[in-house]
JSON list of C-alpha atoms in Angstrom, two decimals:
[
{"chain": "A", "resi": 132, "resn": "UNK", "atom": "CA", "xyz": [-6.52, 201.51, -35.37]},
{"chain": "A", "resi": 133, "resn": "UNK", "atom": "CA", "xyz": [-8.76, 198.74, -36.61]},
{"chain": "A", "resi": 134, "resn": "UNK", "atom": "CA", "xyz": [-8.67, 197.79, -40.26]},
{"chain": "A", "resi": 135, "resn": "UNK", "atom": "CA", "xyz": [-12.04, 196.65, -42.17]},
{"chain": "A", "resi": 136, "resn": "UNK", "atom": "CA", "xyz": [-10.37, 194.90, -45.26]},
{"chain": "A", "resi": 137, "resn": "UNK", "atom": "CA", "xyz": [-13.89, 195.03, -48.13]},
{"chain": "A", "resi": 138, "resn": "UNK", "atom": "CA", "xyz": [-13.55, 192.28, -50.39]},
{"chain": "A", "resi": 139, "resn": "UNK", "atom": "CA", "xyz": [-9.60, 191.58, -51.68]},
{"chain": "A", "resi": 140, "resn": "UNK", "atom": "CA", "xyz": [-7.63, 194.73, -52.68]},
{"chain": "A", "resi": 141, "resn": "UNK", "atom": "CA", "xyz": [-5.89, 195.17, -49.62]},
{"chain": "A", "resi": 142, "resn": "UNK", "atom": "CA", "xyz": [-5.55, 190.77, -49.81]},
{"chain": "A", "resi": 143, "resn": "UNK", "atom": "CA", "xyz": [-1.60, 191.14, -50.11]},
{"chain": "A", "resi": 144, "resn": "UNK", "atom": "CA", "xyz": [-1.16, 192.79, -47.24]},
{"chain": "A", "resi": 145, "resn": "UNK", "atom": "CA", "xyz": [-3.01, 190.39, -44.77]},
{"chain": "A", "resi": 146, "resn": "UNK", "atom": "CA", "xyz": [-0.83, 187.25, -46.92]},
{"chain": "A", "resi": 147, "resn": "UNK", "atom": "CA", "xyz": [2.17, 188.60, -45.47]},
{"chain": "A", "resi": 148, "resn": "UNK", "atom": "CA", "xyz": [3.51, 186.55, -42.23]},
{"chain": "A", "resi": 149, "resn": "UNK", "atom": "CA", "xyz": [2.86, 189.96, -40.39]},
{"chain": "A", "resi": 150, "resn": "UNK", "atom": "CA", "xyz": [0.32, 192.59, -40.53]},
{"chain": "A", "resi": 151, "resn": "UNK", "atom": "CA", "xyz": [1.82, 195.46, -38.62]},
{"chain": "A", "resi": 152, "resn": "UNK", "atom": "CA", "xyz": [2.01, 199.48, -39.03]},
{"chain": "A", "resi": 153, "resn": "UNK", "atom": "CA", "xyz": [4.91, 199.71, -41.36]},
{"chain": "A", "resi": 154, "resn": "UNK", "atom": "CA", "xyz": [2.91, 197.61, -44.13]},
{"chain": "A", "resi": 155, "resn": "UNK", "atom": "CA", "xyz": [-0.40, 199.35, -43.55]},
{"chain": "A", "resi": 156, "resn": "UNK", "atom": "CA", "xyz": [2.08, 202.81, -44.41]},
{"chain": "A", "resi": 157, "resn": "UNK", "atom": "CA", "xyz": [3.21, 201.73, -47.22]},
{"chain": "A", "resi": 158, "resn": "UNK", "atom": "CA", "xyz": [-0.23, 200.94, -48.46]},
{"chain": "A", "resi": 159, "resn": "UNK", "atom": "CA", "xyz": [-1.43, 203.90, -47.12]},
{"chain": "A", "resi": 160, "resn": "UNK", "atom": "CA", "xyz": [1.85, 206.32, -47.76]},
{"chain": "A", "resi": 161, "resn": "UNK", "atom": "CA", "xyz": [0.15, 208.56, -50.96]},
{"chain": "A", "resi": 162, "resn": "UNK", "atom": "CA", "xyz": [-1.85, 209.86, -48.53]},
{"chain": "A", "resi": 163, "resn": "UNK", "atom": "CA", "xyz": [1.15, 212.07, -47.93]},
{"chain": "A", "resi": 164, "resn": "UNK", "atom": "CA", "xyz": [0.82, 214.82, -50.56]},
{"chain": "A", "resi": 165, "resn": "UNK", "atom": "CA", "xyz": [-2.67, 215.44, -49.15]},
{"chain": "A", "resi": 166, "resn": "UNK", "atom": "CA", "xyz": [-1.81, 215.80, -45.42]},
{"chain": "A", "resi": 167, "resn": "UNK", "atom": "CA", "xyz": [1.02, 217.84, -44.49]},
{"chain": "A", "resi": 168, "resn": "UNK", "atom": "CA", "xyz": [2.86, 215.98, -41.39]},
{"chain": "A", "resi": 169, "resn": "UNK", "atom": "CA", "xyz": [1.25, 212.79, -42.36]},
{"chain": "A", "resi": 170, "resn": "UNK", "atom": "CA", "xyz": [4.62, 210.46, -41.50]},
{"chain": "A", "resi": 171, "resn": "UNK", "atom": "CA", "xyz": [4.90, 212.16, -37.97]},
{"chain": "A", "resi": 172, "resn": "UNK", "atom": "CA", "xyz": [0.77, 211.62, -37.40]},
{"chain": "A", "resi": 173, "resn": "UNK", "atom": "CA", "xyz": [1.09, 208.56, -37.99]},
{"chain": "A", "resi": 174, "resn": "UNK", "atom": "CA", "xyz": [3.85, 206.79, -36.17]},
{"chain": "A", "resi": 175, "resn": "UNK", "atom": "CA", "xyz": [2.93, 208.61, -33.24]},
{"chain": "A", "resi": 176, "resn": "UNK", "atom": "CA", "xyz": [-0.83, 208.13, -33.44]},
{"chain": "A", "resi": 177, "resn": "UNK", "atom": "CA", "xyz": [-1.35, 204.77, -35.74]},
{"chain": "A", "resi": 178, "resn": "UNK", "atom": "CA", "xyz": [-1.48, 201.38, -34.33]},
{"chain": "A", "resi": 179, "resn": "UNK", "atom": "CA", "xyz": [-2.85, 197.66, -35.75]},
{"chain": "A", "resi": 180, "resn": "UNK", "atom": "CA", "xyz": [-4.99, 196.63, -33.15]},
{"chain": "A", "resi": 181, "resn": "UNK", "atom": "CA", "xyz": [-7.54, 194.70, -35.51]},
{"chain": "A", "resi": 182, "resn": "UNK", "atom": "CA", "xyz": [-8.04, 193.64, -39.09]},
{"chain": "A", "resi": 183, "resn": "UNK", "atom": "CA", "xyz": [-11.23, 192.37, -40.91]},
{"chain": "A", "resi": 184, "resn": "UNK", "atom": "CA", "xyz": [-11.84, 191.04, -44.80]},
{"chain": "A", "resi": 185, "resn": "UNK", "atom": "CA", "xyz": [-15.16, 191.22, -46.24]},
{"chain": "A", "resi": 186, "resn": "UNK", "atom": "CA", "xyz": [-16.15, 189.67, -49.73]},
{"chain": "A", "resi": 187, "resn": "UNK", "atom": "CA", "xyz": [-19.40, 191.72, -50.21]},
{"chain": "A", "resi": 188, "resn": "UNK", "atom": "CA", "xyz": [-20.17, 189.59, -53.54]},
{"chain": "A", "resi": 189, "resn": "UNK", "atom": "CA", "xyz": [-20.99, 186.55, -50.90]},
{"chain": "A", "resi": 190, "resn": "UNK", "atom": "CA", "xyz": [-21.92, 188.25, -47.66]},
{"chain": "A", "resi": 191, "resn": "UNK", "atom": "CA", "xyz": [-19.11, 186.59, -45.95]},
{"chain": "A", "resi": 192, "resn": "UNK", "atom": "CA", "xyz": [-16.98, 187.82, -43.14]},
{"chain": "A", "resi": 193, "resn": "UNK", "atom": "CA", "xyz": [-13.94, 186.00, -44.76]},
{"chain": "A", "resi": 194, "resn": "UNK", "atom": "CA", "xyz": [-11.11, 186.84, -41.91]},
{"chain": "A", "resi": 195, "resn": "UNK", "atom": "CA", "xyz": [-11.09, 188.80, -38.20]},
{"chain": "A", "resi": 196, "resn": "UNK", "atom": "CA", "xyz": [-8.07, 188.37, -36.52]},
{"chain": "A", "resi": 197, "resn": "UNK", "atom": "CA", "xyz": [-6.93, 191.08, -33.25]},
{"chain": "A", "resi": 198, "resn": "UNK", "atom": "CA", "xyz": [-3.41, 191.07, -32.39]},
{"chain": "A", "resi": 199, "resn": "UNK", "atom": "CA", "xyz": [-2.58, 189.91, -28.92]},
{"chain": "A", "resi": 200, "resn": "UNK", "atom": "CA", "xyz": [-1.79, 192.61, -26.95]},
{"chain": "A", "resi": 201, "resn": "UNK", "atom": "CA", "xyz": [-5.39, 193.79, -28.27]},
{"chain": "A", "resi": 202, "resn": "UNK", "atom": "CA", "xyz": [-7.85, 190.76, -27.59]},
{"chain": "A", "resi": 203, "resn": "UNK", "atom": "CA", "xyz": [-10.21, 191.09, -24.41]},
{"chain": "A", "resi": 204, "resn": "UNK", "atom": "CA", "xyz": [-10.66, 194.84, -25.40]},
{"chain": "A", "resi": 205, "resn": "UNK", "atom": "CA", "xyz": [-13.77, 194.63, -26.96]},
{"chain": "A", "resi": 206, "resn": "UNK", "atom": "CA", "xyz": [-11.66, 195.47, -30.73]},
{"chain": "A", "resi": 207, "resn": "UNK", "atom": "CA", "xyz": [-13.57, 191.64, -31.65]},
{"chain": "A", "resi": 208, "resn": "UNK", "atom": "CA", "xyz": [-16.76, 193.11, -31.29]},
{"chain": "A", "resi": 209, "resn": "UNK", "atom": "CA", "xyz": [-16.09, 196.25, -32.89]},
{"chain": "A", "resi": 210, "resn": "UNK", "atom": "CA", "xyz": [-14.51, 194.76, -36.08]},
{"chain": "A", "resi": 211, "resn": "UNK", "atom": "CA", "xyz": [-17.85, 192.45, -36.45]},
{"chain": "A", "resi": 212, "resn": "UNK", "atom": "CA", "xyz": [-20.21, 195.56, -35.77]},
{"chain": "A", "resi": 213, "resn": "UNK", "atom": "CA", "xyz": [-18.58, 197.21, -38.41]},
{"chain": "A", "resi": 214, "resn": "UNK", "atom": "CA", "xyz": [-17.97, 193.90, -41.16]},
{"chain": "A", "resi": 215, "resn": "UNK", "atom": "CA", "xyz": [-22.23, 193.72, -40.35]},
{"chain": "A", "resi": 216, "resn": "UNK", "atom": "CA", "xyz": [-22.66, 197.06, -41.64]},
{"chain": "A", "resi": 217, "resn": "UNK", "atom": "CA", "xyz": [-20.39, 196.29, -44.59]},
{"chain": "A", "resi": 218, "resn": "UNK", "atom": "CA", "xyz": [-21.77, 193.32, -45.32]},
{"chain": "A", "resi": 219, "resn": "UNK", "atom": "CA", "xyz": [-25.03, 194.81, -44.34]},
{"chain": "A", "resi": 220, "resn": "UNK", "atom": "CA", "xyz": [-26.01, 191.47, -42.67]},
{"chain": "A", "resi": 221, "resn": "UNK", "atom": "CA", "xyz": [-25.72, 190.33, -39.35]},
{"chain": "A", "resi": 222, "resn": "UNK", "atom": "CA", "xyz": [-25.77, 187.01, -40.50]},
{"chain": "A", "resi": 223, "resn": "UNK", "atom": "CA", "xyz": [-22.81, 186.97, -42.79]},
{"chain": "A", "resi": 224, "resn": "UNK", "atom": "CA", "xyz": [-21.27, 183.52, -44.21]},
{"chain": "A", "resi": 225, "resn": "UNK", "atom": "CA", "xyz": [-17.99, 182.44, -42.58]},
{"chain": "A", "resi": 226, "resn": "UNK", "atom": "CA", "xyz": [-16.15, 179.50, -41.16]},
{"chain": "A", "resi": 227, "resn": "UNK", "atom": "CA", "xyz": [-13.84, 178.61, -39.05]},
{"chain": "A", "resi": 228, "resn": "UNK", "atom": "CA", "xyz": [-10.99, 175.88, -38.92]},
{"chain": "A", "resi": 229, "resn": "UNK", "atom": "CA", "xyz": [-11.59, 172.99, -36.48]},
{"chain": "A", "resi": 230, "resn": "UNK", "atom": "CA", "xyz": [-8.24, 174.42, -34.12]},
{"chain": "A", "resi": 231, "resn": "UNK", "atom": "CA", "xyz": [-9.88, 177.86, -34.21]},
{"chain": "A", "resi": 232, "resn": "UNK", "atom": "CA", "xyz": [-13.25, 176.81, -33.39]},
{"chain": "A", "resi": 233, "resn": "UNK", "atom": "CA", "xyz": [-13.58, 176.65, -29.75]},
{"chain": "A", "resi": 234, "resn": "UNK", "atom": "CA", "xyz": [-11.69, 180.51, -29.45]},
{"chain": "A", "resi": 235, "resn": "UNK", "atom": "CA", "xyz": [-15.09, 181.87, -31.97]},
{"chain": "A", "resi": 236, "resn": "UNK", "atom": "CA", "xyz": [-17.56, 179.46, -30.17]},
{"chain": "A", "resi": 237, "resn": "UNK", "atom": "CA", "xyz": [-18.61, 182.24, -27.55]},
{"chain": "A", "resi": 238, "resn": "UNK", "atom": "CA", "xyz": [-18.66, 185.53, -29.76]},
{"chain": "A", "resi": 239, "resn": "UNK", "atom": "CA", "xyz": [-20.40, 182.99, -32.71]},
{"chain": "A", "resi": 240, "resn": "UNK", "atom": "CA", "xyz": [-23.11, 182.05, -29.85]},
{"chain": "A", "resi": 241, "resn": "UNK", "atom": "CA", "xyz": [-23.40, 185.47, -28.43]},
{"chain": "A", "resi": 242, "resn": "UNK", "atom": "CA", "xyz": [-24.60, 186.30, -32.30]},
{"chain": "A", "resi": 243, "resn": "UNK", "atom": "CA", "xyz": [-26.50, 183.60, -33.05]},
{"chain": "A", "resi": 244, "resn": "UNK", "atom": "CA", "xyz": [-24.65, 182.30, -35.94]},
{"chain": "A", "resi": 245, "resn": "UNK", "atom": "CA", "xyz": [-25.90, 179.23, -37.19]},
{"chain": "A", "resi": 246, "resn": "UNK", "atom": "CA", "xyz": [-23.83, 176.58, -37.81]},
{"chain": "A", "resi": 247, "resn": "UNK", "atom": "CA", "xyz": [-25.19, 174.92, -41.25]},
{"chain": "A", "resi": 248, "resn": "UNK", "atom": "CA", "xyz": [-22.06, 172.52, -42.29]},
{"chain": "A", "resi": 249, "resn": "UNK", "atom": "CA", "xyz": [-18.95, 170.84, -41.14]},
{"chain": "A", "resi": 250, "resn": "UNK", "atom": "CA", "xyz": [-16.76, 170.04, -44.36]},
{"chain": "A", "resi": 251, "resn": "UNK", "atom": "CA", "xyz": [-13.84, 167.52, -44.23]},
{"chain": "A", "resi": 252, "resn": "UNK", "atom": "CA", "xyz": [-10.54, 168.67, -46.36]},
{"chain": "A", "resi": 253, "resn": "UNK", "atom": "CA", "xyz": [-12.14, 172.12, -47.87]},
{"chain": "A", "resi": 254, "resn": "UNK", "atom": "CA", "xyz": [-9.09, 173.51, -46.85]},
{"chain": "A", "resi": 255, "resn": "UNK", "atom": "CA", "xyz": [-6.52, 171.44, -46.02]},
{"chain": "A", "resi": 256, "resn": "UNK", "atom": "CA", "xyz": [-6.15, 167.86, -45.69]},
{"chain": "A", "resi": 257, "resn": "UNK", "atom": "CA", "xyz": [-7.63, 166.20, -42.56]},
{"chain": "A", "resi": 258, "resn": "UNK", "atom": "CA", "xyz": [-9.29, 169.18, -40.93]},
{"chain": "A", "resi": 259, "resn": "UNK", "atom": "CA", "xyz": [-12.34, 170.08, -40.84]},
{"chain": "A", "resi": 260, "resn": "UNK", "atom": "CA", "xyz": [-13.70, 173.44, -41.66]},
{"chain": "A", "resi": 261, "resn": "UNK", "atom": "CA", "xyz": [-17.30, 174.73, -39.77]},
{"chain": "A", "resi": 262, "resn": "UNK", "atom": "CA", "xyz": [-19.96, 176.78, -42.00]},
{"chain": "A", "resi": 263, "resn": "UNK", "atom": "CA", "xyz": [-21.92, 179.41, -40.31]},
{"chain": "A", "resi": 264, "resn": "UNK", "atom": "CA", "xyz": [-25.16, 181.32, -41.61]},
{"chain": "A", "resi": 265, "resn": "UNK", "atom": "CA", "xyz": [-24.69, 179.67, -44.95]},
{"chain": "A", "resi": 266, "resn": "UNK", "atom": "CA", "xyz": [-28.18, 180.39, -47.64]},
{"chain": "A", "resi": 267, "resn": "UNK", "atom": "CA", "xyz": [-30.18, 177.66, -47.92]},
{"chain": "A", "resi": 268, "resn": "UNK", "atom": "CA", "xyz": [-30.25, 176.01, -51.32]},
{"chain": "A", "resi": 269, "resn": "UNK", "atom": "CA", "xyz": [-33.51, 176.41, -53.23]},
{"chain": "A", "resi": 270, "resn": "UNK", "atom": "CA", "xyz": [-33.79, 172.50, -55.46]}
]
């Protein structure tokens, strides 16, 4: 299963220290008096591979993280396919943390993101954060 998180109701899920199936059930567990069977469905058939966060108010891809024994699988690509369609943009607005920029460097090349800032302390504290595909600023 990959997750596509649209802008922040589903935001206390992904603060937890882990995103795994047990959390997405419980978020998901009302879905039982609709679907007879639902518990056994999904423990046998439901697994986190992926999770994305949109914010469609700003067009930005805010978070895309695959769990391990997921990445190389093409689940990276998938999850930005479908935050584009969200987001209907294939130029959303996102950044990246200086530590985390070299592992995004290829996929952000292979889309052509553009990289329009680097910000020192936006975040945290001596790091740097890197602004893709950001709108230019009509003065």
């Amino acid at each position: 299963m990959m997750m596509l998180i649209v802008d922040t109701p589903f935001y206390e899920i992904f603060q937890m220290r882990q995103i795994n199936e047990y959390v997405t059930y419980h978020y998901l567990k009302e879905a039982k008096q609709y679907y007879p069977n639902f518990d056994i469905w999904y423990y046998q058939n439901v697994i986190l591979k992926g999770i994305c966060i949109v914010k469609l108010s700003e067009k930005k891809l805010c978070t895309l993280r695959v769990m391990e024994n997921y990445r190389n699988k093409g689940i990276g690509i998938r999850l930005f396919e479908k935050s584009f369609e969200a987001l209907n943009t294939r130029m959303p607005l996102l950044s990246v943390s200086e530590e985390k920029l070299l592992s995004f460097k290829k996929i952000f090349d292979y889309y052509g993101f553009k990289l329009t800032s680097i910000k020192e302390n936006y975040y945290r504290k001596g790091k740097k954060e890197y602004f893709y595909n950001e709108p230019e600023r009509v003065t």
